[in-house]
PDB file of C-alpha atoms in Angstrom:
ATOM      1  CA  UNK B  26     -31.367   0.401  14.305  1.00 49.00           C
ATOM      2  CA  UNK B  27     -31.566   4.099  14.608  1.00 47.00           C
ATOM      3  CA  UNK B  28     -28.315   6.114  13.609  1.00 51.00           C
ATOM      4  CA  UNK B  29     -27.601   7.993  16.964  1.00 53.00           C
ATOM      5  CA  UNK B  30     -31.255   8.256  17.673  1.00 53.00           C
ATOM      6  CA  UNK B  31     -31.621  10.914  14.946  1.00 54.00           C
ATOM      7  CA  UNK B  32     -35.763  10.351  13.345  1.00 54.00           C
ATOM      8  CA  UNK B  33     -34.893   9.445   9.540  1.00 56.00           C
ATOM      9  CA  UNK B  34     -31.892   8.390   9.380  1.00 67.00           C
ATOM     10  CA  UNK B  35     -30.800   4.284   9.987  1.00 74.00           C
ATOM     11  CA  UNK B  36     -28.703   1.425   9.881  1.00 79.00           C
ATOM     12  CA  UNK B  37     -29.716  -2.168   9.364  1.00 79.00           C
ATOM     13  CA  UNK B  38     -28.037  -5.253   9.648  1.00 84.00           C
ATOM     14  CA  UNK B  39     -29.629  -8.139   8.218  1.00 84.00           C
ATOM     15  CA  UNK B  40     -28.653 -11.822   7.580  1.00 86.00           C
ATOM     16  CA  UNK B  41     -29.050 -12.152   3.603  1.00 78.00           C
ATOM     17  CA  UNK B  42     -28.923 -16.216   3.002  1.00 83.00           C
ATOM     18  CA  UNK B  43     -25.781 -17.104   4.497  1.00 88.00           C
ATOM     19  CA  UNK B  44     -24.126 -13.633   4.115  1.00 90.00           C
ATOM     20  CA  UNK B  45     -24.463 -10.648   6.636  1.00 90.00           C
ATOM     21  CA  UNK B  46     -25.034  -7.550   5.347  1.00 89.00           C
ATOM     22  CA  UNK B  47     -24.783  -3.886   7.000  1.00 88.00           C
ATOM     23  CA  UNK B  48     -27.052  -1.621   4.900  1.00 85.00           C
ATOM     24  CA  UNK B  49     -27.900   2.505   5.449  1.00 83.00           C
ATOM     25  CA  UNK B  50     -31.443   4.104   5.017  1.00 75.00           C
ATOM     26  CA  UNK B  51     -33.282   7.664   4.867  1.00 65.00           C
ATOM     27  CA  UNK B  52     -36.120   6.656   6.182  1.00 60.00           C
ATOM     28  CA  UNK B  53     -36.439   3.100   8.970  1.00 55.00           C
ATOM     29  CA  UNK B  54     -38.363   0.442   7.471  1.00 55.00           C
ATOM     30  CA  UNK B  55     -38.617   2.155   4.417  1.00 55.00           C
ATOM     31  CA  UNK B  56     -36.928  -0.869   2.707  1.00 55.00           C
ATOM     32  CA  UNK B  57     -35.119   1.399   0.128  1.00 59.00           C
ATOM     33  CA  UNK B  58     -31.862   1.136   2.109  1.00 71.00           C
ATOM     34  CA  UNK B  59     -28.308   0.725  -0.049  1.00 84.00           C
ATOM     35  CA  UNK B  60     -26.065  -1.744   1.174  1.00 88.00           C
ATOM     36  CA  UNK B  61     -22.352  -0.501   2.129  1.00 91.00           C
ATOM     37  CA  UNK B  62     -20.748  -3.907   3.680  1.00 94.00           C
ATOM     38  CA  UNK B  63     -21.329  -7.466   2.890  1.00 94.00           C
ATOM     39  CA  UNK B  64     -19.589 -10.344   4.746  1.00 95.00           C
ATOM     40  CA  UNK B  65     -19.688 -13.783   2.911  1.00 95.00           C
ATOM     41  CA  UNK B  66     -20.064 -16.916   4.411  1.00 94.00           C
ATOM     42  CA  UNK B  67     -16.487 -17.966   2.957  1.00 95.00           C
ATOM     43  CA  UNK B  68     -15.253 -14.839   5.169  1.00 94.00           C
ATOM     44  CA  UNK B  69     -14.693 -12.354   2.215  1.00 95.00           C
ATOM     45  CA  UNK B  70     -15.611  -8.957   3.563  1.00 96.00           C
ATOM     46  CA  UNK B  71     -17.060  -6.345   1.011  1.00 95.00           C
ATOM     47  CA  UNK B  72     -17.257  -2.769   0.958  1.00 95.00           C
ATOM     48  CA  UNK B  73     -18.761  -1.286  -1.884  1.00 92.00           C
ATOM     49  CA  UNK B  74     -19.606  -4.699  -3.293  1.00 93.00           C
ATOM     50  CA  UNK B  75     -22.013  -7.585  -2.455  1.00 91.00           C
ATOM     51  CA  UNK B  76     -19.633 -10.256  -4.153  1.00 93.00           C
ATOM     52  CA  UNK B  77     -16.346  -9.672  -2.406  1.00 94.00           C
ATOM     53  CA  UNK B  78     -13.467 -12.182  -4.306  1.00 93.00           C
ATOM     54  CA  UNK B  79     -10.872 -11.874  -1.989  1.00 94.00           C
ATOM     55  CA  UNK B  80     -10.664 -11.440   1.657  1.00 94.00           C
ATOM     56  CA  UNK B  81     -11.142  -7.952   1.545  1.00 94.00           C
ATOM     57  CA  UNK B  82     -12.568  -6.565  -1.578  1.00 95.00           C
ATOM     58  CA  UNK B  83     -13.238  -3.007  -1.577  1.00 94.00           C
ATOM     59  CA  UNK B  84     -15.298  -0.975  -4.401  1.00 93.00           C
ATOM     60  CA  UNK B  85     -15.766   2.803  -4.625  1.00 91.00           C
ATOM     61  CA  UNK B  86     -15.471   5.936  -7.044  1.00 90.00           C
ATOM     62  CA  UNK B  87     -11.765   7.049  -6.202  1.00 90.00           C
ATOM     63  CA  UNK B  88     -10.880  10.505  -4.809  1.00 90.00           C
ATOM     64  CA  UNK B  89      -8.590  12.671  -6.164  1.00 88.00           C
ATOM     65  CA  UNK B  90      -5.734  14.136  -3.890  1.00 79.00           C
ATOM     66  CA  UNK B  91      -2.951  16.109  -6.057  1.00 78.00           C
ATOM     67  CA  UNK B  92      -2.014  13.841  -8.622  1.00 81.00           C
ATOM     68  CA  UNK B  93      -3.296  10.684  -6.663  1.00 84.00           C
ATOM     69  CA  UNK B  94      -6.722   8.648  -7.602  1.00 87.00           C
ATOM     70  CA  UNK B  95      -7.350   6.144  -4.715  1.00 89.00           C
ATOM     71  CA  UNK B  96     -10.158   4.215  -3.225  1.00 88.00           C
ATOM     72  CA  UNK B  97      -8.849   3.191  -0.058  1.00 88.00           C
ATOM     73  CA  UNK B  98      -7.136   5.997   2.764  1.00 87.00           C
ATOM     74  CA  UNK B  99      -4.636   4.279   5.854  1.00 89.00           C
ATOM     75  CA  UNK B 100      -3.620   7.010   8.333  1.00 90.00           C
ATOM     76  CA  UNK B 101      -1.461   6.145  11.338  1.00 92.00           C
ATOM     77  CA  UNK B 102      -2.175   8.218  14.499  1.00 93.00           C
ATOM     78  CA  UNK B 103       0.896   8.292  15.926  1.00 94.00           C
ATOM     79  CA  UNK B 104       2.279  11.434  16.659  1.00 95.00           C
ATOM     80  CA  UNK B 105       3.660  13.810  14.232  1.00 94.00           C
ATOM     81  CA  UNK B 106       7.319  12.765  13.703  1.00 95.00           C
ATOM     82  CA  UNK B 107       9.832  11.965  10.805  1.00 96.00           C
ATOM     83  CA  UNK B 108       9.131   8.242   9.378  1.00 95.00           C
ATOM     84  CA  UNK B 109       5.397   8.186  10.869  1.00 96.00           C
ATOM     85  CA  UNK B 110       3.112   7.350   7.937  1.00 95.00           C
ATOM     86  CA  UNK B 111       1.159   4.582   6.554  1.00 95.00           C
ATOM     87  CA  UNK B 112       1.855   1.198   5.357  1.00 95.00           C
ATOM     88  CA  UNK B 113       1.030  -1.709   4.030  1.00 94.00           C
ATOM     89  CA  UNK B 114       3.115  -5.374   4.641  1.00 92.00           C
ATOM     90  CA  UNK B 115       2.821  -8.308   2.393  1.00 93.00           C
ATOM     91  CA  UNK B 116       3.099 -11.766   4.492  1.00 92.00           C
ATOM     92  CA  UNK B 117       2.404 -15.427   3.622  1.00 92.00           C
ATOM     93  CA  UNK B 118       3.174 -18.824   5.581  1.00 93.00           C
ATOM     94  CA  UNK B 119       6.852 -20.061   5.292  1.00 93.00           C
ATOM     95  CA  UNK B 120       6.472 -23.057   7.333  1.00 94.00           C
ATOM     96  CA  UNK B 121       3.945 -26.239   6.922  1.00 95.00           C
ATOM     97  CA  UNK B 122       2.747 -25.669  10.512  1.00 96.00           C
ATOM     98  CA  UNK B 123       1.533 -22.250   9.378  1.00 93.00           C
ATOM     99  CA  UNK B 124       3.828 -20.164  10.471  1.00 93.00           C
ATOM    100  CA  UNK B 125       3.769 -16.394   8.847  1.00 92.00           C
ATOM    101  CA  UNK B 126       6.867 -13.876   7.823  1.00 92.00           C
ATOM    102  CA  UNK B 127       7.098 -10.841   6.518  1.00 92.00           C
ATOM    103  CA  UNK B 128       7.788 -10.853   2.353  1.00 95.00           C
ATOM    104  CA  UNK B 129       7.620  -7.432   1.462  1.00 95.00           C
ATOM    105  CA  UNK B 130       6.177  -3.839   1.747  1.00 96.00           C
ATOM    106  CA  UNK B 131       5.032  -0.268   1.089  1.00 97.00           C
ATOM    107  CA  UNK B 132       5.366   2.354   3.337  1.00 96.00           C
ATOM    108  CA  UNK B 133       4.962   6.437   2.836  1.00 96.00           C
ATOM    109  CA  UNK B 134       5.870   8.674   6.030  1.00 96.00           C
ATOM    110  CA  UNK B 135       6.938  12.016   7.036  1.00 97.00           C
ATOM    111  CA  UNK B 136      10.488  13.090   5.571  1.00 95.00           C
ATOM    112  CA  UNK B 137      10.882  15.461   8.664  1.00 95.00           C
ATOM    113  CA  UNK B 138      10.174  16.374  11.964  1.00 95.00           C
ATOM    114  CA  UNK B 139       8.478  19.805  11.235  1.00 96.00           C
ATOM    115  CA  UNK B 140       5.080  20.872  12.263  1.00 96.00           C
ATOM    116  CA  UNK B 141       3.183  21.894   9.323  1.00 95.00           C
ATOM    117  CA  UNK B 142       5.688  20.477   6.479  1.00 96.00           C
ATOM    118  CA  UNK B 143       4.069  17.773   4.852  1.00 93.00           C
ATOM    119  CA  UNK B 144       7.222  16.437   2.956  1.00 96.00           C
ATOM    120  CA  UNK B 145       6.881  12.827   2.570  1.00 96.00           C
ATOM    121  CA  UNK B 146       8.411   9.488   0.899  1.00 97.00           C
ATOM    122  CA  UNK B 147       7.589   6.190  -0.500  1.00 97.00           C
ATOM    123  CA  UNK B 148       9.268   2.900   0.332  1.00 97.00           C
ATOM    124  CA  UNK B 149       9.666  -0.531  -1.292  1.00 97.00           C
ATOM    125  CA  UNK B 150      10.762  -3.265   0.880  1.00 96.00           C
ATOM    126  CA  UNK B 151      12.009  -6.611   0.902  1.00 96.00           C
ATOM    127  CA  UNK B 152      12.362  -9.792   3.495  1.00 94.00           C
ATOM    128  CA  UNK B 153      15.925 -10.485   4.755  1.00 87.00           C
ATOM    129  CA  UNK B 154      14.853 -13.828   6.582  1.00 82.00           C
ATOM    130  CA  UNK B 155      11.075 -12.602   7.625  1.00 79.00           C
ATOM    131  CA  UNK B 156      12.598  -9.204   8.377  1.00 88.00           C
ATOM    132  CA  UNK B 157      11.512  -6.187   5.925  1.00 92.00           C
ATOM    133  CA  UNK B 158      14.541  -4.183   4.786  1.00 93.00           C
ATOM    134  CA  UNK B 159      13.631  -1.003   2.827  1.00 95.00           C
ATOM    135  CA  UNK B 160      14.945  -1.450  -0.556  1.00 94.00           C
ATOM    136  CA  UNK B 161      13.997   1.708  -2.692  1.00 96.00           C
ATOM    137  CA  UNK B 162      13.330   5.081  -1.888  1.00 96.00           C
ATOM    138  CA  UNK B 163      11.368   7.893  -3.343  1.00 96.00           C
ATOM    139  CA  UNK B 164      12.071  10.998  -1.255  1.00 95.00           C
ATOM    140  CA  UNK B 165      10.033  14.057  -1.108  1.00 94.00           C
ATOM    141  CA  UNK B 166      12.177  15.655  -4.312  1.00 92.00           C
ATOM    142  CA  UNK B 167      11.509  13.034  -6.219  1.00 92.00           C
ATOM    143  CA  UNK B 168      15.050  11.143  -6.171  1.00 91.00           C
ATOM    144  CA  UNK B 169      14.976   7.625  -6.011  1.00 92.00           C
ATOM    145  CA  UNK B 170      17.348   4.975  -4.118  1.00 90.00           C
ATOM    146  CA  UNK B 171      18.222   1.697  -4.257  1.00 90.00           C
ATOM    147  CA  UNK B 172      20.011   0.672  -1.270  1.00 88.00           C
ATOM    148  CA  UNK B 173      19.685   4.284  -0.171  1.00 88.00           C
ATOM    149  CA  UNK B 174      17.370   5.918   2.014  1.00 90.00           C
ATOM    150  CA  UNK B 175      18.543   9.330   1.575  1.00 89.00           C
ATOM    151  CA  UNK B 176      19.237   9.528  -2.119  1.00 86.00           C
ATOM    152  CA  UNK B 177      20.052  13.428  -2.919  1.00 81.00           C
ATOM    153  CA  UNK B 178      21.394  12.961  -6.148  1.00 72.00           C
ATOM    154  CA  UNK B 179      19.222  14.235  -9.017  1.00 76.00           C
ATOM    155  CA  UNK B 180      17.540  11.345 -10.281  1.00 82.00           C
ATOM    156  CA  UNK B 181      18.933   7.983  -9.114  1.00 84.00           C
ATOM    157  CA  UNK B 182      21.245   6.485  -6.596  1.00 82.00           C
ATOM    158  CA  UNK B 183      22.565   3.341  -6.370  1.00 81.00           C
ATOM    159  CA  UNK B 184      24.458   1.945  -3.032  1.00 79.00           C
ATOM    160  CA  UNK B 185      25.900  -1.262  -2.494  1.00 76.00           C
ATOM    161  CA  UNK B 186      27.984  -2.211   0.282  1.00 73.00           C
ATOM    162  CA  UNK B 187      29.531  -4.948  -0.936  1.00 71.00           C
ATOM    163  CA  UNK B 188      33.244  -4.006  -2.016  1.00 70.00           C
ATOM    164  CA  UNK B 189      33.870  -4.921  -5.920  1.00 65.00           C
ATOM    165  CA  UNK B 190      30.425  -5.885  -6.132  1.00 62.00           C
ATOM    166  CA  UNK B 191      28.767  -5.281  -9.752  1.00 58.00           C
ATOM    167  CA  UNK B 192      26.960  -1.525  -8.444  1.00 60.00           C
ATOM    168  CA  UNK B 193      24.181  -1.230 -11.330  1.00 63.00           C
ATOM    169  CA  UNK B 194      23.427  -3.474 -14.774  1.00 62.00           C
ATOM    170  CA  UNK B 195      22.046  -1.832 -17.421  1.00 60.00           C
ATOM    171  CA  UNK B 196      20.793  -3.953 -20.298  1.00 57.00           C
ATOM    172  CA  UNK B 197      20.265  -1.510 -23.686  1.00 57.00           C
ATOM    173  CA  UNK B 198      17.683  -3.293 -25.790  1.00 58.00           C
ATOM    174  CA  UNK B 199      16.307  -2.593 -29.364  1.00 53.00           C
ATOM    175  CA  UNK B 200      18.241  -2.063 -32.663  1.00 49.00           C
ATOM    176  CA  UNK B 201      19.596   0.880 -34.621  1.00 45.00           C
ATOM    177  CA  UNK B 202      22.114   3.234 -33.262  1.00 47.00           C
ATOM    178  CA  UNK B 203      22.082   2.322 -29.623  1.00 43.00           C
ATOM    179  CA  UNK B 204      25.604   1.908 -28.292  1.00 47.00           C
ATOM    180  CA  UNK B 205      26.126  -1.877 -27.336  1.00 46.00           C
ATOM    181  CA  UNK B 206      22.584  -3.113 -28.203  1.00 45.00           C
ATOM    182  CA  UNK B 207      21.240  -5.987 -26.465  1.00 49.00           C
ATOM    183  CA  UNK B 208      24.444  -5.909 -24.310  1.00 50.00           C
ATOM    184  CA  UNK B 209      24.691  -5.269 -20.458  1.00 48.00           C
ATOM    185  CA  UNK B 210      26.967  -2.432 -19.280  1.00 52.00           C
ATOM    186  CA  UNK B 211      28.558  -2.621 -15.950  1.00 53.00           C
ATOM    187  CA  UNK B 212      28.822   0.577 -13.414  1.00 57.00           C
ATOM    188  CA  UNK B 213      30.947  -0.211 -10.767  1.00 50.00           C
TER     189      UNK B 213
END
């Protein structure tokens, strides 16, 4: 196949064994093309590697972006709005027939509705009953909540509403001159 009918430049996708592979080319027919996706006959699907282990395997030199390294980009194309961003959800099957629920997941979106402010956060969540429940927030200061999405405290908040509820266990481990070694302290 011809890449947009430009002379030089091609795609091929072949049948290699039992696999299906989708490879790139200077030249057509030249034979010298490198191959960027490989489907297995299990289903795996590989990019940037012809032996995919898991359903989706991908394989790549990482790009840099601030103080991130990462291999693989997810952009949502909603429009621009506070909590529009990215995620990823974790899901399994619950039920013998099959059925699937939510267990957990990651999300990163827009701390704002301002055009041109890229503020963002990053969210942990968790499955109430199939249904993901953010759990821990880092917000775009660098404050982190648990069981608060709009932590402003320096550092770390902690919300629970459950009245007389234990609010945060801290277990102190090691030896020497920590207070209360190996003990838990209660913040209520």
């Amino acid at each position: 196949f011809l890449n947009n009918g430009t002379a030089g430049k091609a795609i091929s996708i072949m049948n290699n064994g039992n696999n299906l592979s989708i490879s790139t080319a200077a030249t057509p027919g030249s034979g010298s093309g490198s191959e960027k996706v490989r489907i297995l006959e299990n289903g795996n699907v590989g990019i940037g590697t012809a032996t995919p282990a898991t359903a989706l395997h991908v394989r790549g030199t990482a790009s840099t972006v601030g103080a991130t390294r990462s291999v693989v980009t997810l952009t949502d194309d909603t429009a621009m709005g506070i909590n529009v961003g990215s995620g990823v959800a974790f899901r399994g099957l619950y039920t013998s027939a099959g059925a699937e629920a939510n267990y957990g997941g990651i999300f990163a979106g827009k701390s704002n509705a301002n055009s041109g402010n890229a503020n963002g956060y990053l969210s942990l969540s968790y499955s109430a009953s199939g249904t993901l429940t953010e759990g821990i927030r880092i917000s775009e200061t660098g404050n982190v909540g648990i069981g608060d999405s709009t932590p402003t405290a320096n550092g770390l908040t902690v919300f629970s509403s459950v009245t007389g509820a234990t609010r945060l266990n801290l277990h102190i481990g090691g030896s020497g001159t920590v207070p209360n070694s190996g003990s838990y302290n209660t913040i209520s």
